[in-house]
PDB file of C-alpha atoms in Angstrom:
ATOM      1  CA  MET A   1      76.839  -8.003 184.762  1.00 86.00           C
ATOM      2  CA  PHE A   2      74.761  -4.882 184.747  1.00 84.00           C
ATOM      3  CA  ARG A   3      77.413  -2.846 183.114  1.00 89.00           C
ATOM      4  CA  ASN A   4      77.729  -5.664 180.319  1.00 89.00           C
ATOM      5  CA  PHE A   5      73.877  -5.472 179.960  1.00 84.00           C
ATOM      6  CA  VAL A   6      74.177  -1.601 179.535  1.00 85.00           C
ATOM      7  CA  ASN A   7      76.963  -1.961 177.015  1.00 89.00           C
ATOM      8  CA  PHE A   8      74.954  -4.537 175.044  1.00 88.00           C
ATOM      9  CA  THR A   9      71.917  -2.282 174.860  1.00 85.00           C
ATOM     10  CA  ASN A  10      74.084   0.723 173.891  1.00 83.00           C
ATOM     11  CA  LYS A  11      75.686  -1.349 171.263  1.00 88.00           C
ATOM     12  CA  TYR A  12      72.299  -2.935 170.016  1.00 87.00           C
ATOM     13  CA  LYS A  13      69.886  -0.120 170.541  1.00 86.00           C
ATOM     14  CA  ILE A  14      67.010  -2.115 169.196  1.00 90.00           C
ATOM     15  CA  VAL A  15      67.099  -4.405 172.158  1.00 92.00           C
ATOM     16  CA  ARG A  16      66.188  -1.375 174.419  1.00 87.00           C
ATOM     17  CA  GLY A  17      62.899  -1.078 172.566  1.00 85.00           C
ATOM     18  CA  MET A  18      62.199  -4.824 172.459  1.00 92.00           C
ATOM     19  CA  ILE A  19      62.755  -5.015 176.268  1.00 92.00           C
ATOM     20  CA  SER A  20      60.609  -1.964 176.827  1.00 87.00           C
ATOM     21  CA  TYR A  21      57.812  -3.094 174.687  1.00 89.00           C
ATOM     22  CA  GLY A  22      57.972  -6.689 175.891  1.00 93.00           C
ATOM     23  CA  THR A  23      57.690  -5.292 179.525  1.00 93.00           C
ATOM     24  CA  LEU A  24      55.146  -2.347 179.066  1.00 91.00           C
ATOM     25  CA  TRP A  25      52.564  -4.087 176.705  1.00 92.00           C
ATOM     26  CA  PRO A  26      51.676  -6.766 179.319  1.00 95.00           C
ATOM     27  CA  CYS A  27      51.357  -3.977 181.731  1.00 96.00           C
ATOM     28  CA  GLY A  28      48.823  -2.382 179.422  1.00 95.00           C
ATOM     29  CA  SER A  29      46.868  -5.766 179.482  1.00 96.00           C
ATOM     30  CA  LEU A  30      47.090  -5.915 183.296  1.00 97.00           C
ATOM     31  CA  ILE A  31      45.754  -2.258 183.590  1.00 97.00           C
ATOM     32  CA  GLU A  32      42.838  -3.187 181.314  1.00 96.00           C
ATOM     33  CA  GLN A  33      42.178  -6.381 183.220  1.00 96.00           C
ATOM     34  CA  THR A  34      42.142  -4.579 186.475  1.00 96.00           C
ATOM     35  CA  LEU A  35      40.120  -1.412 185.419  1.00 94.00           C
ATOM     36  CA  ILE A  36      37.615  -2.973 183.058  1.00 93.00           C
ATOM     37  CA  GLU A  37      37.425  -6.736 183.813  1.00 93.00           C
ATOM     38  CA  LYS A  38      37.726  -6.127 187.566  1.00 94.00           C
ATOM     39  CA  LYS A  39      40.235  -8.938 187.811  1.00 96.00           C
ATOM     40  CA  THR A  40      42.930  -9.124 190.588  1.00 96.00           C
ATOM     41  CA  PHE A  41      46.207 -10.772 191.058  1.00 95.00           C
ATOM     42  CA  ARG A  42      44.693 -14.243 191.445  1.00 96.00           C
ATOM     43  CA  THR A  43      42.286 -14.002 188.536  1.00 97.00           C
ATOM     44  CA  TYR A  44      44.473 -12.169 185.797  1.00 97.00           C
ATOM     45  CA  ASP A  45      44.728 -14.026 182.585  1.00 97.00           C
ATOM     46  CA  TRP A  46      48.527 -14.463 182.573  1.00 98.00           C
ATOM     47  CA  MET A  47      48.419 -16.138 179.159  1.00 97.00           C
ATOM     48  CA  LYS A  48      46.903 -13.011 177.869  1.00 96.00           C
ATOM     49  CA  CYS A  49      49.760 -10.927 179.311  1.00 97.00           C
ATOM     50  CA  LEU A  50      52.244 -13.365 177.925  1.00 98.00           C
ATOM     51  CA  ARG A  51      50.692 -12.853 174.442  1.00 97.00           C
ATOM     52  CA  PHE A  52      50.973  -9.217 174.922  1.00 96.00           C
ATOM     53  CA  SER A  53      54.584  -9.391 175.908  1.00 97.00           C
ATOM     54  CA  LEU A  54      55.676 -11.550 172.900  1.00 97.00           C
ATOM     55  CA  PHE A  55      53.983  -9.328 170.597  1.00 96.00           C
ATOM     56  CA  GLY A  56      55.615  -6.255 172.112  1.00 94.00           C
ATOM     57  CA  PHE A  57      59.013  -7.699 172.295  1.00 96.00           C
ATOM     58  CA  PHE A  58      59.062  -9.527 168.860  1.00 97.00           C
ATOM     59  CA  PHE A  59      56.872  -7.222 166.905  1.00 96.00           C
ATOM     60  CA  MET A  60      56.404  -3.682 168.186  1.00 92.00           C
ATOM     61  CA  GLY A  61      59.871  -3.217 169.573  1.00 91.00           C
ATOM     62  CA  PRO A  62      61.746  -3.921 166.342  1.00 95.00           C
ATOM     63  CA  THR A  63      59.171  -2.299 163.988  1.00 94.00           C
ATOM     64  CA  ILE A  64      59.042   0.977 165.958  1.00 87.00           C
ATOM     65  CA  TYR A  65      62.689   0.973 166.131  1.00 90.00           C
ATOM     66  CA  VAL A  66      63.012   0.762 162.449  1.00 92.00           C
ATOM     67  CA  TRP A  67      60.339   3.253 161.836  1.00 88.00           C
ATOM     68  CA  ILE A  68      61.877   5.777 164.234  1.00 83.00           C
ATOM     69  CA  ARG A  69      65.307   5.310 162.548  1.00 87.00           C
ATOM     70  CA  LEU A  70      63.727   5.640 159.056  1.00 90.00           C
ATOM     71  CA  ALA A  71      61.809   8.821 160.090  1.00 86.00           C
ATOM     72  CA  GLY A  72      64.987  10.345 161.398  1.00 84.00           C
ATOM     73  CA  VAL A  73      66.669   9.776 158.025  1.00 90.00           C
ATOM     74  CA  MET A  74      63.734  11.242 156.099  1.00 88.00           C
ATOM     75  CA  TRP A  75      63.446  14.066 158.289  1.00 86.00           C
ATOM     76  CA  PRO A  76      66.735  14.695 160.109  1.00 86.00           C
ATOM     77  CA  ARG A  77      65.714  18.048 161.662  1.00 83.00           C
ATOM     78  CA  THR A  78      63.960  18.096 165.031  1.00 76.00           C
ATOM     79  CA  ASP A  79      61.806  21.227 164.501  1.00 81.00           C
ATOM     80  CA  ILE A  80      57.950  21.316 164.663  1.00 82.00           C
ATOM     81  CA  LYS A  81      57.507  21.256 160.955  1.00 85.00           C
ATOM     82  CA  SER A  82      59.599  18.065 160.537  1.00 84.00           C
ATOM     83  CA  SER A  83      58.018  16.422 163.545  1.00 80.00           C
ATOM     84  CA  LEU A  84      54.592  16.953 162.331  1.00 81.00           C
ATOM     85  CA  CYS A  85      55.636  15.505 158.952  1.00 85.00           C
ATOM     86  CA  LYS A  86      56.841  12.378 160.800  1.00 83.00           C
ATOM     87  CA  ALA A  87      53.929  12.165 162.907  1.00 82.00           C
ATOM     88  CA  ILE A  88      51.454  12.475 159.982  1.00 86.00           C
ATOM     89  CA  THR A  89      53.577   9.889 157.827  1.00 88.00           C
ATOM     90  CA  GLU A  90      53.539   7.533 160.671  1.00 85.00           C
ATOM     91  CA  GLN A  91      49.737   7.771 161.121  1.00 87.00           C
ATOM     92  CA  THR A  92      49.285   7.042 157.439  1.00 91.00           C
ATOM     93  CA  ALA A  93      52.052   4.442 156.792  1.00 90.00           C
ATOM     94  CA  TYR A  94      52.980   2.788 160.101  1.00 91.00           C
ATOM     95  CA  ASP A  95      49.905   2.758 162.366  1.00 91.00           C
ATOM     96  CA  PRO A  96      47.597   0.852 160.046  1.00 95.00           C
ATOM     97  CA  MET A  97      50.056  -1.938 159.720  1.00 95.00           C
ATOM     98  CA  ALA A  98      50.728  -1.936 163.455  1.00 94.00           C
ATOM     99  CA  ILE A  99      47.058  -1.997 164.491  1.00 94.00           C
ATOM    100  CA  SER A 100      46.208  -4.655 161.805  1.00 96.00           C
ATOM    101  CA  SER A 101      49.049  -6.774 162.843  1.00 96.00           C
ATOM    102  CA  PHE A 102      48.155  -6.481 166.526  1.00 95.00           C
ATOM    103  CA  LEU A 103      44.596  -7.515 165.940  1.00 95.00           C
ATOM    104  CA  PHE A 104      45.639 -10.296 163.495  1.00 96.00           C
ATOM    105  CA  PHE A 105      48.463 -11.890 165.382  1.00 96.00           C
ATOM    106  CA  MET A 106      46.840 -11.593 168.833  1.00 95.00           C
ATOM    107  CA  THR A 107      43.857 -13.508 167.498  1.00 94.00           C
ATOM    108  CA  LEU A 108      45.971 -16.311 166.063  1.00 96.00           C
ATOM    109  CA  MET A 109      48.092 -16.300 169.363  1.00 96.00           C
ATOM    110  CA  GLU A 110      44.644 -16.924 171.223  1.00 94.00           C
ATOM    111  CA  GLY A 111      44.259 -20.099 169.046  1.00 95.00           C
ATOM    112  CA  ASN A 112      41.811 -18.748 166.589  1.00 94.00           C
ATOM    113  CA  THR A 113      41.842 -19.352 162.930  1.00 96.00           C
ATOM    114  CA  TYR A 114      43.169 -17.347 160.034  1.00 97.00           C
ATOM    115  CA  ALA A 115      39.584 -16.490 159.047  1.00 95.00           C
ATOM    116  CA  ASP A 116      38.889 -15.392 162.605  1.00 94.00           C
ATOM    117  CA  ALA A 117      42.050 -13.161 162.537  1.00 94.00           C
ATOM    118  CA  ARG A 118      40.912 -11.571 159.297  1.00 95.00           C
ATOM    119  CA  ARG A 119      37.508 -10.962 160.722  1.00 93.00           C
ATOM    120  CA  GLU A 120      38.905  -9.449 163.858  1.00 92.00           C
ATOM    121  CA  VAL A 121      40.971  -6.874 161.715  1.00 93.00           C
ATOM    122  CA  SER A 122      37.820  -6.096 159.595  1.00 94.00           C
ATOM    123  CA  ASP A 123      35.552  -5.651 162.610  1.00 92.00           C
ATOM    124  CA  LYS A 124      37.926  -3.692 164.955  1.00 93.00           C
ATOM    125  CA  PHE A 125      40.483  -1.879 162.822  1.00 94.00           C
ATOM    126  CA  LEU A 126      38.552   1.196 161.933  1.00 94.00           C
ATOM    127  CA  ASP A 127      37.323   2.016 165.401  1.00 92.00           C
ATOM    128  CA  ALA A 128      40.934   1.758 166.854  1.00 94.00           C
ATOM    129  CA  TYR A 129      42.469   3.614 163.940  1.00 95.00           C
ATOM    130  CA  LYS A 130      39.979   6.484 164.481  1.00 94.00           C
ATOM    131  CA  VAL A 131      41.299   6.986 168.047  1.00 95.00           C
ATOM    132  CA  GLY A 132      44.881   6.624 166.899  1.00 93.00           C
ATOM    133  CA  VAL A 133      44.498   9.301 164.216  1.00 93.00           C
ATOM    134  CA  ILE A 134      44.071  11.794 167.247  1.00 92.00           C
ATOM    135  CA  TYR A 135      46.301  10.168 169.860  1.00 94.00           C
ATOM    136  CA  TRP A 136      49.512   9.174 167.915  1.00 87.00           C
ATOM    137  CA  PRO A 137      50.127  12.390 166.017  1.00 85.00           C
ATOM    138  CA  CYS A 138      50.115  14.394 169.428  1.00 88.00           C
ATOM    139  CA  VAL A 139      52.411  11.913 171.037  1.00 90.00           C
ATOM    140  CA  GLN A 140      54.812  11.588 168.078  1.00 83.00           C
ATOM    141  CA  THR A 141      55.091  15.322 167.503  1.00 82.00           C
ATOM    142  CA  VAL A 142      56.258  15.806 171.162  1.00 88.00           C
ATOM    143  CA  ASN A 143      58.502  12.772 170.707  1.00 85.00           C
ATOM    144  CA  PHE A 144      60.187  13.899 167.489  1.00 81.00           C
ATOM    145  CA  ALA A 145      60.467  17.428 168.577  1.00 84.00           C
ATOM    146  CA  PHE A 146      61.630  17.366 172.018  1.00 89.00           C
ATOM    147  CA  VAL A 147      62.990  13.808 172.948  1.00 89.00           C
ATOM    148  CA  PRO A 148      66.613  12.927 172.125  1.00 88.00           C
ATOM    149  CA  ALA A 149      66.873  10.261 169.489  1.00 81.00           C
ATOM    150  CA  ARG A 150      68.380   7.686 171.856  1.00 80.00           C
ATOM    151  CA  ASN A 151      65.206   7.876 174.028  1.00 85.00           C
ATOM    152  CA  GLN A 152      62.475   8.247 171.386  1.00 83.00           C
ATOM    153  CA  VAL A 153      61.809   4.413 171.433  1.00 74.00           C
ATOM    154  CA  ILE A 154      61.437   4.340 175.231  1.00 79.00           C
ATOM    155  CA  PHE A 155      59.269   7.454 175.214  1.00 87.00           C
ATOM    156  CA  THR A 156      57.078   6.026 172.647  1.00 82.00           C
ATOM    157  CA  SER A 157      56.788   2.606 174.549  1.00 77.00           C
ATOM    158  CA  PHE A 158      55.268   4.367 177.477  1.00 84.00           C
ATOM    159  CA  PHE A 159      52.470   5.851 175.386  1.00 90.00           C
ATOM    160  CA  SER A 160      52.314   2.633 173.539  1.00 84.00           C
ATOM    161  CA  MET A 161      51.425   0.966 176.956  1.00 86.00           C
ATOM    162  CA  CYS A 162      48.568   3.534 177.196  1.00 93.00           C
ATOM    163  CA  TRP A 163      47.566   2.669 173.666  1.00 93.00           C
ATOM    164  CA  THR A 164      47.790  -1.080 174.481  1.00 93.00           C
ATOM    165  CA  THR A 165      45.404  -0.635 177.327  1.00 96.00           C
ATOM    166  CA  PHE A 166      43.024   0.982 174.994  1.00 95.00           C
ATOM    167  CA  LEU A 167      43.390  -1.703 172.498  1.00 94.00           C
ATOM    168  CA  ALA A 168      42.865  -4.471 175.137  1.00 94.00           C
ATOM    169  CA  TYR A 169      39.633  -2.408 176.119  1.00 90.00           C
ATOM    170  CA  VAL A 170      38.381  -2.397 172.597  1.00 85.00           C
ATOM    171  CA  LYS A 171      39.021  -6.054 172.280  1.00 83.00           C
ATOM    172  CA  PHE A 172      37.329  -6.862 175.628  1.00 84.00           C
ATOM    173  CA  LEU A 173      34.290  -4.647 174.752  1.00 75.00           C
ATOM    174  CA  GLN A 174      33.659  -6.399 171.465  1.00 61.00           C
ATOM    175  CA  LEU A 175      34.119  -9.881 173.014  1.00 57.00           C
ATOM    176  CA  HIS A 176      31.584  -8.934 175.763  1.00 52.00           C
ATOM    177  CA  PRO A 177      29.083  -6.746 174.182  1.00 50.00           C
ATOM    178  CA  PRO A 178      26.971  -4.702 176.546  1.00 50.00           C
ATOM    179  CA  VAL A 179      23.674  -6.422 177.485  1.00 43.00           C
ATOM    180  CA  ASP A 180      20.555  -4.720 176.124  1.00 52.00           C
ATOM    181  CA  VAL A 181      18.102  -4.388 178.800  1.00 42.00           C
ATOM    182  CA  ASP A 182      14.275  -4.018 178.107  1.00 51.00           C
ATOM    183  CA  HIS A 183      13.582  -1.557 181.079  1.00 45.00           C
ATOM    184  CA  HIS A 184       9.886  -1.563 180.274  1.00 51.00           C
ATOM    185  CA  ALA A 185       9.713  -5.453 180.808  1.00 46.00           C
ATOM    186  CA  MET A 186      11.668  -4.948 184.036  1.00 40.00           C
ATOM    187  CA  ASP A 187       9.153  -2.312 185.308  1.00 45.00           C
ATOM    188  CA  ILE A 188       6.249  -4.730 184.631  1.00 46.00           C
ATOM    189  CA  HIS A 189       7.933  -7.551 186.309  1.00 42.00           C
ATOM    190  CA  PHE A 190       8.841  -5.332 189.424  1.00 38.00           C
ATOM    191  CA  LEU A 191       5.208  -4.312 189.536  1.00 44.00           C
ATOM    192  CA  GLU A 192       3.903  -7.851 189.404  1.00 49.00           C
ATOM    193  CA  MET A 193       5.923  -8.748 192.536  1.00 44.00           C
TER     194      MET A 193
END
């Protein structure tokens, strides 16, 4: 049975990325929930993890597979110059679409409206993209220059899990803004006690 599965994923390489993203993206959500929200196994938002898994499996896996294949055709060499070209092109062509789609579709999957999803993209895209401009070119230059083509989607999916943890963090922070504390008022109240 395992051999059949391996043969299937070798024949349909897109499935490798889909499984990888469908598994690693909810892990990114769990990492964020654990480190930032201080949740435990009993308090994890499992529906949030399911949404991350569905998005990773049905959107990220197939689109990153197609992007990597397209980049391989556009720049077939694996030298540093070609790798930088791939990484820069990805940052300007693929990443804006991927970040926008993440914010938009995750908001819809949370049960929010189309207008809410558009506002989510409008409010959060630029901050996420600014970090991505630094993060992804570094990851993808290494990926395109040193990782064999058959493993590039899997390599990218690990760093995508780290990126997903960041996106989940950004989403959480903006849903739960820091509380402004009037320290002067607190000092006066403390002195009155």
